[in-house]
CSV table of C-alpha atoms and ligand atoms in Angstrom, one decimal:
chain,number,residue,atom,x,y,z
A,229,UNK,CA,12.2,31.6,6.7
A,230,UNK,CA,13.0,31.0,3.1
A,231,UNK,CA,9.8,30.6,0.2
A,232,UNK,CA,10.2,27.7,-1.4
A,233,UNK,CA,6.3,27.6,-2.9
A,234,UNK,CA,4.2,30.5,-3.1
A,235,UNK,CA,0.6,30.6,-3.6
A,236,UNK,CA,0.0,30.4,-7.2
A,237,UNK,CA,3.2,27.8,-7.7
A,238,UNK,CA,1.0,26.1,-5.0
A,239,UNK,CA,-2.6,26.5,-6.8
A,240,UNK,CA,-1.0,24.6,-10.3
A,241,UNK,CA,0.8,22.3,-8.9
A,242,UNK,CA,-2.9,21.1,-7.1
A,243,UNK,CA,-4.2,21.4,-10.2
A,244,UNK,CA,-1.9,19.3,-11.9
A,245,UNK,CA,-2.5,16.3,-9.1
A,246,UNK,CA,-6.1,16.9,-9.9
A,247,UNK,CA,-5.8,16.3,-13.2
A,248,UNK,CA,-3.6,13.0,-12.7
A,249,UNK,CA,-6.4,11.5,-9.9
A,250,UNK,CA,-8.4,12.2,-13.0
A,251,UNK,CA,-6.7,10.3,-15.3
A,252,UNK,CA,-6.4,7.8,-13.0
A,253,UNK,CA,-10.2,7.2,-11.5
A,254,UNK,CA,-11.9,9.2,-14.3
A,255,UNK,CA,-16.1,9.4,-13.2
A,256,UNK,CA,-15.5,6.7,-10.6
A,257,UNK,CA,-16.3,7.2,-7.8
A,258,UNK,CA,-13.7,7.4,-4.7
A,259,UNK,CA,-13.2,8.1,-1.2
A,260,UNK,CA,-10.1,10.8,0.0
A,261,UNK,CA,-8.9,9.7,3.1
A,262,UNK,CA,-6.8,12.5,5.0
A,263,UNK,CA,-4.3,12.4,6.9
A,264,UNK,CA,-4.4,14.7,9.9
A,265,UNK,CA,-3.6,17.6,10.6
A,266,UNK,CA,-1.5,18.3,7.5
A,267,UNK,CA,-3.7,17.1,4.8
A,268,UNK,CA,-6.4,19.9,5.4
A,269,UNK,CA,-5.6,22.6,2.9
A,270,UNK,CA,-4.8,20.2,0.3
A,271,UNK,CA,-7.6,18.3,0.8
A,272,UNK,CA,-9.7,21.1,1.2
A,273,UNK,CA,-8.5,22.3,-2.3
A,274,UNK,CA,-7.7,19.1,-4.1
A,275,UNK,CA,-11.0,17.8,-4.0
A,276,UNK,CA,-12.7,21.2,-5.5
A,277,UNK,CA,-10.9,20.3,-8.3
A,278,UNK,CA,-12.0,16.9,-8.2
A,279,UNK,CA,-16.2,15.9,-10.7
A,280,UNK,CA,-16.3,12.4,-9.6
A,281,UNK,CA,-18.5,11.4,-6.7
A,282,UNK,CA,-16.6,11.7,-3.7
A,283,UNK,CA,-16.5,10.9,0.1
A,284,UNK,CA,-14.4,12.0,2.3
A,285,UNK,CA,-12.8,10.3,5.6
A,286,UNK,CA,-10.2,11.6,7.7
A,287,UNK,CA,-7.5,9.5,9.9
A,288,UNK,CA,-4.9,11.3,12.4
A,289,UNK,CA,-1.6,10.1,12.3
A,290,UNK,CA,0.6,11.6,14.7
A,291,UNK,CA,4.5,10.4,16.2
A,292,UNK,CA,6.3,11.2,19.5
A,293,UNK,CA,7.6,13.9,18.5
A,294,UNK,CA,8.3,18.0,19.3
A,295,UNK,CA,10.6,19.1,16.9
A,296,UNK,CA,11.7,18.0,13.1
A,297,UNK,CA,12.3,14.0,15.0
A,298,UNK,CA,10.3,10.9,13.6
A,299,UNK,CA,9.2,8.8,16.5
A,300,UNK,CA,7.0,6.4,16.5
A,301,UNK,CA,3.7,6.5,14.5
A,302,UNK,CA,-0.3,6.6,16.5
A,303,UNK,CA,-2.7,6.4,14.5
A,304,UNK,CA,-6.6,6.6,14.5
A,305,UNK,CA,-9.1,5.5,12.4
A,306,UNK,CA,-11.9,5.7,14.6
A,307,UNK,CA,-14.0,8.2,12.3
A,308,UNK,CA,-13.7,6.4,8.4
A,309,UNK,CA,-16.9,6.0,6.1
A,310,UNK,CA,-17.0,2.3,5.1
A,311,UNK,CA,-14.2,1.4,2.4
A,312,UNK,CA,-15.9,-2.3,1.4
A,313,UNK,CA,-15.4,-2.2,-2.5
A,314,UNK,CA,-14.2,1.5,-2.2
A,315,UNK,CA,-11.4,3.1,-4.0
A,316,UNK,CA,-9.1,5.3,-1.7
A,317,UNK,CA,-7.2,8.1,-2.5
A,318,UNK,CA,-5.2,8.3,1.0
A,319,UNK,CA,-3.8,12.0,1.1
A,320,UNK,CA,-0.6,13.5,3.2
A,321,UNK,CA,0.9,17.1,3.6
A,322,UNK,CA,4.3,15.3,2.8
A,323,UNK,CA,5.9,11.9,2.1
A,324,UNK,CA,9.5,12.0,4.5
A,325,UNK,CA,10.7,8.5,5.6
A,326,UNK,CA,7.1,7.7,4.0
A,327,UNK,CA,6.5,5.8,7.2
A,328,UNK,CA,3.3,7.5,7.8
A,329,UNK,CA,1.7,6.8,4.1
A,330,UNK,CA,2.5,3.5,4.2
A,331,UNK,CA,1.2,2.7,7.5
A,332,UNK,CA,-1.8,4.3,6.8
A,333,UNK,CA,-1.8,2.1,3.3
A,334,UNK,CA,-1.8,-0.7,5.2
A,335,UNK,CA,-4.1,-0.1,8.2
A,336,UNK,CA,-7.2,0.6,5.2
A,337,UNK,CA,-6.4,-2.3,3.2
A,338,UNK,CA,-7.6,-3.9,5.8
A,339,UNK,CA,-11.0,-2.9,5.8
A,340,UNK,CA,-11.4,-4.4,2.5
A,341,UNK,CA,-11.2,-1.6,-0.3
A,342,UNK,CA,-11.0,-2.4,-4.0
A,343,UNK,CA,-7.8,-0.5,-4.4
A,344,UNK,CA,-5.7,2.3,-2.3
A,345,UNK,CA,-3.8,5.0,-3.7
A,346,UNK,CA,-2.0,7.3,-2.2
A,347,UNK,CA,-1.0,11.2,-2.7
A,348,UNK,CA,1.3,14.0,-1.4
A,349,UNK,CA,1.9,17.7,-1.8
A,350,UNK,CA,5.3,17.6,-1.7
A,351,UNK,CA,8.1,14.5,-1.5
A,352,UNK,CA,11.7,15.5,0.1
A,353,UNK,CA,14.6,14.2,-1.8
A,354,UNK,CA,16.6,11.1,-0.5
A,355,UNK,CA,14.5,10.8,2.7
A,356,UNK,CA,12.3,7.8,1.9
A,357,UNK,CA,13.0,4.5,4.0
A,358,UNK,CA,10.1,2.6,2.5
A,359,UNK,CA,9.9,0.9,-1.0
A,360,UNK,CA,7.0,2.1,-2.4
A,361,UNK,CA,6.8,6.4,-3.6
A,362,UNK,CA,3.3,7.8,-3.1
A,363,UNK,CA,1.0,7.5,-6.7
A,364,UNK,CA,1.0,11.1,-7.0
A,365,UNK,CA,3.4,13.8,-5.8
A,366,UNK,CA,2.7,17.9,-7.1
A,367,UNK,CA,6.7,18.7,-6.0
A,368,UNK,CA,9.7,17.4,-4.6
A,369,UNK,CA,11.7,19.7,-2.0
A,370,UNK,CA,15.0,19.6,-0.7
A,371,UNK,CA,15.8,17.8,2.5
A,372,UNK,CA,14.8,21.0,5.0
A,373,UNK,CA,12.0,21.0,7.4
A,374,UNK,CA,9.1,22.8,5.9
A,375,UNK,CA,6.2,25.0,7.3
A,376,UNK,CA,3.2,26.6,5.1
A,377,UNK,CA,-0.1,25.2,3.6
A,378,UNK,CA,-0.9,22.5,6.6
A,379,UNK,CA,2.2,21.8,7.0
A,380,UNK,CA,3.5,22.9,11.3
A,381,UNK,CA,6.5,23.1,13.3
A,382,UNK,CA,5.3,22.3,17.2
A,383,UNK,CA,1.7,23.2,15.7
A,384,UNK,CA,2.8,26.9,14.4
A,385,UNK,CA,2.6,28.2,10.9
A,386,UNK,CA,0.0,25.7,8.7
A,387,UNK,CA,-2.1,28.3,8.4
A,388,UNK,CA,0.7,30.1,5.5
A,389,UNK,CA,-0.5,30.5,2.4
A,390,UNK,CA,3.2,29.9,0.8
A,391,UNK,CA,5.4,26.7,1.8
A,392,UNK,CA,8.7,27.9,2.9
A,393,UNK,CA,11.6,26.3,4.9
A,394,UNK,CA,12.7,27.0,8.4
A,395,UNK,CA,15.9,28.3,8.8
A,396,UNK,CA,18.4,28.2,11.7
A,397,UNK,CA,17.4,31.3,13.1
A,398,UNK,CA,13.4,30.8,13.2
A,399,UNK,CA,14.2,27.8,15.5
A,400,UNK,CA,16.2,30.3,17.7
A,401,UNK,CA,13.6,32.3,18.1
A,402,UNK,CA,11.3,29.8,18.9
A,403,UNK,CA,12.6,27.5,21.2
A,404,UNK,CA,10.9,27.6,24.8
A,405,UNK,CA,12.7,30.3,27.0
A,406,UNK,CA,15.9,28.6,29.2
A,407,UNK,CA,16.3,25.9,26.1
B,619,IMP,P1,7.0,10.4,7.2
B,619,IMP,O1,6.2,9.4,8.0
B,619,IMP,O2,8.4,10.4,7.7
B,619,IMP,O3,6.8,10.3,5.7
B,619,IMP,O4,6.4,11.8,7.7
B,619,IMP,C1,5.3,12.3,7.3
B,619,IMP,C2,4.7,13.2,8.4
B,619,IMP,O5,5.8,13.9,9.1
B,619,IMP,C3,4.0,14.2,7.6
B,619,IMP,O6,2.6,13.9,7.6
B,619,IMP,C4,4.2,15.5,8.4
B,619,IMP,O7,3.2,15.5,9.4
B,619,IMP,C5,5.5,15.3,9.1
B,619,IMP,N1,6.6,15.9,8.4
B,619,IMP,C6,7.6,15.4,7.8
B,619,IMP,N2,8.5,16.3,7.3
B,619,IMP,C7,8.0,17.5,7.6
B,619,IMP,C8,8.4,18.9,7.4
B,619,IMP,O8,9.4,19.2,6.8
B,619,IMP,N3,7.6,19.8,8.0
B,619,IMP,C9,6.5,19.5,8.7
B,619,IMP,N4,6.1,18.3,8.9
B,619,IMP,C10,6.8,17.3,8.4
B,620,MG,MG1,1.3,14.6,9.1
């Protein structure tokens, strides 16, 4: 596995969106909507940094897919506070294609919020099918698939405190016996 963010590098750069969502919303009041199962640590942490009133919602967004593949998107919104006349601050792990964030975009602007915006930890460079880029991004990574802070392979390693990339050898090791 190779670093690419370690904790502290981590901590300012969540600082730094903080500030911005600040900027943005000052004493407003908002409503984070993650995006599960990614979102957790950054939510967890963004929102600490975070003195206007806030609520917090969760959505789970998950695709057809075992390895480093998109497929296509489920998601649930089963379990969302009301968003009438809300401001959202939707919030991802990571913006890839950027398929994910922008269906998620669109499923809550249907239930009527005064505005959604929409946030990542990290954006990978020259990845993006969709038009619009998230309204806040702490970094931009290379194009490698990345494990660490929230972020899994097949459900492994969110709980590192570092973001690092996998490497050729770390799938080696961890594909299923007889693959
Ligand atoms: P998108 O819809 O292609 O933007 O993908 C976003 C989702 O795919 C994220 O919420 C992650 O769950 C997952 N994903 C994309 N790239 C990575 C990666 O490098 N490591 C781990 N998960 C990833
Ligand atoms: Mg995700």
């Amino acid at each position: 596995m190779k670093r690419l963010l370690d904790r502290e590098e981590i901590e300012r750069g969540v600082a730094a969106l903080a500030r911005e969502v600040t900027a943005e919303f000052g004493d407003q009041p908002i409503t984070v909507v993650g995006v599960l199962t990614g979102c957790l640590m950054l939510v967890a942490d963004l929102v600490r940094h975070l003195e206007m009133p806030v609520e917090l919602g969760f959505v789970t967004a998950s695709s057809y897919r075992g390895t480093t593949e998109s497929g296509d998107l489920l998601l649930k919104l089963d379990d969302l506070p009301d968003l009438t006349g809300r401001q959202v601050l939707v919030v991802d792990d990571i913006f890839d294609s950027g398929k994910t964030l922008a269906a998620v975009k669109q499923s809550l602007l249907a239930r009527g919020p005064s505005d959604v915006k929409t946030a990542a930890l990290l954006i990978k460079r020259g990845r993006q099918v969709v038009a619009e880029r998230p309204d806040f991004v702490a970094f931009e990574i290379p194009d490698e698939f990345v494990v660490g802070y929230g972020l899994d392979y097949r459900d492994r390693f969110r709980n590192l405190p570092f973001v690092a990339a996998l490497e050729p050898q770390d799938l080696r090791d961890l594909a299923p016996r007889g693959a």
